[in-house]
Coordinates of C-alpha atoms in Angstrom, one line a residue:
M1 CA 27.4 -27.8 -43.7
S2 CA 26.6 -26.6 -40.7
T3 CA 25.2 -28.3 -37.9
L4 CA 21.9 -27.6 -37.8
S5 CA 21.4 -27.8 -41.8
L6 CA 23.2 -31.5 -41.2
A7 CA 20.5 -32.4 -38.8
M8 CA 17.9 -31.0 -40.5
R9 CA 18.7 -33.2 -43.3
D10 CA 18.9 -36.3 -41.3
N11 CA 15.6 -35.6 -40.1
S12 CA 14.2 -35.7 -43.6
T13 CA 16.1 -38.5 -44.3
M14 CA 14.3 -40.6 -41.3
I15 CA 10.7 -39.1 -42.0
R16 CA 11.2 -40.2 -45.3
R17 CA 12.3 -43.5 -44.2
Q18 CA 9.0 -43.8 -41.6
L19 CA 7.0 -42.9 -44.7
K20 CA 8.0 -45.9 -47.0
R21 CA 7.8 -48.3 -44.1
L22 CA 4.3 -47.5 -44.0
L23 CA 3.3 -47.7 -47.7
R24 CA 5.3 -50.6 -47.6
Y25 CA 2.5 -52.1 -45.0
P26 CA -0.1 -50.4 -45.4
S27 CA -2.6 -52.5 -43.7
M28 CA -1.2 -50.6 -40.1
T29 CA -3.1 -47.3 -42.4
V30 CA -6.6 -50.0 -42.8
Q31 CA -6.8 -51.1 -39.0
L32 CA -6.1 -47.2 -38.2
V33 CA -9.3 -46.5 -40.2
A34 CA -11.2 -49.5 -39.7
T35 CA -11.2 -50.4 -36.3
P36 CA -12.8 -47.1 -34.8
V37 CA -15.2 -47.0 -38.3
I38 CA -16.5 -50.4 -37.5
I39 CA -17.4 -49.1 -33.6
L40 CA -18.5 -45.4 -35.7
I41 CA -21.1 -47.7 -37.4
V42 CA -21.9 -50.5 -34.6
F43 CA -22.8 -47.4 -32.2
V44 CA -24.3 -45.2 -34.2
Y45 CA -26.8 -47.9 -36.3
V46 CA -27.1 -50.5 -33.5
F47 CA -27.2 -48.3 -30.0
G48 CA -27.7 -45.0 -31.7
G49 CA -31.5 -45.3 -31.7
T50 CA -31.8 -45.4 -28.1
L51 CA -28.9 -43.0 -26.8
G52 CA -29.6 -40.7 -29.1
E53 CA -32.9 -40.0 -27.1
G54 CA -31.3 -39.3 -24.2
L55 CA -29.6 -36.7 -25.8
G56 CA -32.6 -34.4 -26.5
G57 CA -34.4 -36.7 -28.4
G58 CA -32.5 -36.4 -31.6
G59 CA -31.9 -40.1 -32.2
R60 CA -29.4 -41.7 -34.3
D61 CA -28.7 -38.0 -35.9
A62 CA -28.5 -36.5 -32.5
Y63 CA -26.1 -39.6 -31.8
V64 CA -23.9 -39.5 -34.5
N65 CA -23.3 -35.7 -33.9
Y66 CA -22.4 -36.8 -30.4
V67 CA -19.9 -39.8 -30.8
V68 CA -17.8 -38.5 -33.4
P69 CA -15.2 -37.0 -31.2
G70 CA -15.2 -39.7 -29.0
I71 CA -14.0 -42.0 -31.8
L72 CA -11.5 -39.7 -33.3
L73 CA -9.5 -40.0 -30.2
M74 CA -9.9 -43.8 -30.2
A75 CA -8.3 -43.5 -33.5
V76 CA -5.7 -41.9 -32.4
A77 CA -5.3 -44.3 -29.2
T78 CA -5.2 -47.0 -32.1
A79 CA -3.0 -46.2 -34.0
A80 CA -0.6 -45.8 -30.7
T81 CA -0.1 -49.6 -31.1
G82 CA 1.2 -48.8 -34.0
T83 CA 3.5 -46.6 -33.6
A84 CA 5.1 -48.5 -30.2
V85 CA 5.5 -52.0 -32.1
M86 CA 7.3 -49.9 -34.8
V87 CA 9.9 -48.6 -32.3
A88 CA 10.4 -51.6 -30.4
S89 CA 11.0 -53.4 -33.6
D90 CA 13.6 -51.0 -34.5
M91 CA 15.3 -51.5 -31.5
T92 CA 15.4 -55.1 -31.3
E93 CA 16.2 -56.2 -34.8
G94 CA 19.5 -54.4 -34.7
I95 CA 19.1 -50.8 -36.9
I96 CA 19.2 -48.3 -34.1
A97 CA 22.4 -50.0 -33.7
R98 CA 23.9 -49.5 -36.9
F99 CA 21.9 -45.6 -36.8
R100 CA 24.6 -45.5 -34.3
T101 CA 27.5 -46.3 -35.8
M102 CA 27.1 -43.6 -39.0
R103 CA 27.2 -40.2 -38.4
I104 CA 23.5 -39.1 -38.4
S105 CA 21.9 -36.9 -35.5
R106 CA 20.6 -39.1 -32.9
A107 CA 17.8 -37.5 -32.4
S108 CA 16.5 -37.8 -36.1
V109 CA 15.5 -41.6 -35.4
L110 CA 12.7 -40.9 -32.7
T111 CA 11.7 -37.2 -35.1
G112 CA 10.9 -39.6 -38.0
H113 CA 9.2 -41.8 -36.2
V114 CA 6.6 -39.2 -34.4
V115 CA 6.8 -36.9 -37.8
G116 CA 5.9 -40.3 -39.9
S117 CA 3.4 -41.2 -37.3
V118 CA 1.5 -38.2 -36.9
I119 CA 0.9 -37.9 -40.9
Q120 CA -0.5 -41.5 -41.0
Q121 CA -3.3 -40.6 -37.8
L122 CA -3.5 -37.0 -38.9
L123 CA -5.0 -38.7 -42.6
G124 CA -6.4 -41.5 -40.5
M125 CA -8.8 -39.4 -38.6
A126 CA -9.5 -37.2 -41.8
A127 CA -11.1 -40.8 -43.5
V128 CA -13.0 -41.4 -40.5
I129 CA -14.6 -37.6 -40.1
G130 CA -15.5 -38.5 -44.0
I131 CA -16.8 -41.4 -43.2
A132 CA -18.7 -39.9 -40.3
F133 CA -19.9 -37.1 -42.5
A134 CA -21.9 -40.4 -44.6
L135 CA -23.4 -41.5 -41.6
G136 CA -24.9 -38.2 -41.3
F137 CA -22.6 -36.0 -38.8
R138 CA -23.4 -32.6 -39.4
P139 CA -21.1 -30.4 -37.6
N140 CA -21.8 -26.7 -37.4
A141 CA -18.7 -24.9 -37.0
T142 CA -17.5 -21.6 -38.3
A143 CA -13.9 -22.0 -40.0
V144 CA -12.1 -21.0 -37.7
E145 CA -13.8 -23.5 -35.1
W146 CA -12.1 -25.9 -37.6
L147 CA -8.8 -24.5 -37.5
A148 CA -9.3 -24.7 -33.2
A149 CA -10.4 -28.1 -33.7
A150 CA -7.9 -29.5 -35.9
G151 CA -4.7 -27.9 -34.1
L152 CA -6.3 -29.4 -30.3
L153 CA -6.6 -32.9 -32.1
T154 CA -2.8 -32.2 -33.8
L155 CA -1.4 -31.6 -30.4
F156 CA -2.9 -34.2 -28.9
V157 CA -2.0 -36.5 -31.7
V158 CA 1.8 -35.7 -31.1
A159 CA 1.4 -36.2 -27.1
V160 CA 0.0 -39.6 -27.1
T161 CA 2.5 -40.4 -30.7
W162 CA 6.0 -39.4 -28.2
L163 CA 3.8 -41.8 -25.1
A164 CA 3.8 -44.5 -28.0
V165 CA 7.2 -44.1 -28.9
A166 CA 8.7 -44.2 -24.9
L167 CA 6.5 -47.0 -24.5
G168 CA 7.9 -48.9 -27.1
L169 CA 11.7 -48.0 -25.9
R170 CA 10.6 -49.5 -22.6
S171 CA 9.1 -52.0 -24.0
P172 CA 11.6 -55.9 -24.4
T173 CA 10.0 -56.5 -27.4
P174 CA 7.5 -55.5 -30.0
E175 CA 4.7 -57.9 -28.7
A176 CA 5.0 -56.6 -25.8
A177 CA 5.1 -52.9 -27.2
S178 CA 1.9 -53.6 -28.6
N179 CA 0.2 -54.4 -25.5
A180 CA 1.7 -51.4 -23.1
P181 CA -0.9 -48.6 -25.0
M182 CA -4.3 -50.8 -24.8
P183 CA -5.5 -48.8 -21.8
L184 CA -5.4 -45.6 -23.9
I185 CA -8.3 -47.6 -26.5
L186 CA -10.7 -47.9 -23.1
L187 CA -10.3 -44.2 -22.3
P188 CA -12.6 -42.8 -24.2
F189 CA -15.5 -45.7 -23.1
L190 CA -14.7 -44.7 -19.9
G191 CA -15.0 -41.2 -20.8
S192 CA -17.6 -38.4 -23.1
G193 CA -17.2 -40.0 -25.8
F194 CA -20.2 -42.3 -25.6
V195 CA -22.3 -41.2 -23.3
P196 CA -22.6 -38.3 -21.0
T197 CA -21.0 -38.4 -17.8
D198 CA -23.6 -37.3 -15.8
S199 CA -25.7 -40.5 -16.8
M200 CA -22.6 -42.2 -15.0
P201 CA -22.6 -44.0 -11.5
T202 CA -20.6 -42.1 -9.4
V203 CA -17.3 -43.3 -8.7
L204 CA -16.9 -44.0 -12.9
R205 CA -18.8 -40.6 -13.1
W206 CA -15.9 -38.9 -11.1
F207 CA -13.2 -40.7 -13.2
A208 CA -14.7 -40.2 -16.5
E209 CA -14.7 -36.1 -15.6
Y210 CA -11.1 -36.1 -14.7
Q211 CA -9.3 -38.7 -17.2
P212 CA -6.9 -36.6 -20.1
F213 CA -9.3 -37.4 -22.5
T214 CA -12.7 -35.9 -21.4
P215 CA -11.8 -32.3 -22.0
V216 CA -10.7 -33.2 -25.4
M217 CA -13.4 -34.9 -26.1
E218 CA -15.8 -32.0 -24.9
T219 CA -13.6 -29.2 -26.5
V220 CA -14.1 -30.7 -30.2
R221 CA -17.7 -31.2 -29.2
G222 CA -17.8 -27.7 -28.7
L223 CA -15.9 -26.0 -31.3
L224 CA -17.7 -28.5 -34.1
L225 CA -21.0 -28.6 -32.5
G226 CA -21.7 -25.9 -30.2
T227 CA -22.2 -27.9 -27.0
P228 CA -20.9 -25.6 -24.2
I229 CA -16.8 -25.8 -23.5
G230 CA -16.2 -24.1 -20.3
N231 CA -12.8 -24.8 -19.2
S232 CA -12.5 -27.8 -20.7
G233 CA -10.5 -26.2 -23.3
A234 CA -7.1 -25.2 -21.1
I235 CA -7.8 -28.2 -19.1
A236 CA -7.3 -30.5 -22.7
T237 CA -4.6 -28.0 -23.7
A238 CA -2.4 -28.1 -21.0
W239 CA -2.9 -32.0 -20.3
C240 CA -1.7 -32.4 -24.2
A241 CA 1.0 -30.4 -23.6
G242 CA 2.3 -31.6 -20.3
V243 CA 1.9 -35.7 -21.7
A244 CA 4.2 -33.7 -24.7
V245 CA 6.4 -32.8 -22.7
I246 CA 7.3 -35.2 -20.6
S247 CA 6.7 -38.3 -22.6
Y248 CA 9.3 -36.3 -25.1
L249 CA 11.6 -36.3 -22.3
W250 CA 11.5 -39.6 -20.7
A251 CA 11.7 -41.1 -24.9
K252 CA 15.2 -39.3 -25.1
N253 CA 16.3 -40.7 -21.7
I254 CA 15.8 -44.3 -22.5
F255 CA 16.8 -43.8 -26.0
N256 CA 19.9 -42.3 -24.9
K257 CA 20.8 -44.8 -22.0
A258 CA 20.2 -47.8 -24.6

C-alpha cells in the first residue's frame, strides 16, 4: 500500500476510535447541548422580554432571534473543554506511547480527535438550532445563506477544536485541561452575543467589538436574519483561518516534542 493509503487508513481508524469514545461516554454530548440550551431558555424567558425591547421593540420574539448566534458559539466553546480533556487523558494515560510503538501515522492521532470533535459539535449545534426553533427562532435566510452560515460555523468549529487540542497537549493533567478553554465560554458574553455592543461602557465596548467571537456572531446573525454584515464576514473568516493554522502548528509542535 502507498504511504497516502496507509495514512488514510490510520486516520479512519483514529476517527472511528474517537466516535466510539463519544458513544461510550454520552454525558459529554449531553452537556454540550444542555449547557447552551439552559442558558438560551434562561435568557429568552427571564430577560428576553426586557432585552428584546431594546431591539426595535420586538420583545421576547426579537430577542430569541438575536441571541441564537451567541448560543451556538457558546456551544462550541463548551465542547472545547471536553476535547482538551480527552487529548490530555490520552497523553497522560500512556496510550500515545503505545501508539508510537505501532506502525501508524503520528498525525492520525490528532486527526481523530479533531474530526470526531467537529462531528460531535456540528450535531450539537443542529440540536441547539432545533430547540431554538421550538422557542420561537425564526430566521429568514435563503438556502444559500444557510449554507454560508454553516460553512462559517464549521470553520469556527475547526479553529476552536485545534486550539482545544493544543491546550490539551500543553496541559499536564486532564484536570488542568478542563480549565484551559474556560475563557472561551465568556467571550460570547463579552461580545455581541447577548446584547448589542453599543450598549456597553466604552472600554468594554472596544474589547467586545475587536475580540474574535463578535465578527463571527455578527456574520451568522446577518446571514440568518438579514442584519447588516459589513466587513464582519471577512474579519470572521480571517480570524477563524488564522486561529486554525496557528493552533494546528502549535499542536503539531507540542505533539512531536512529547
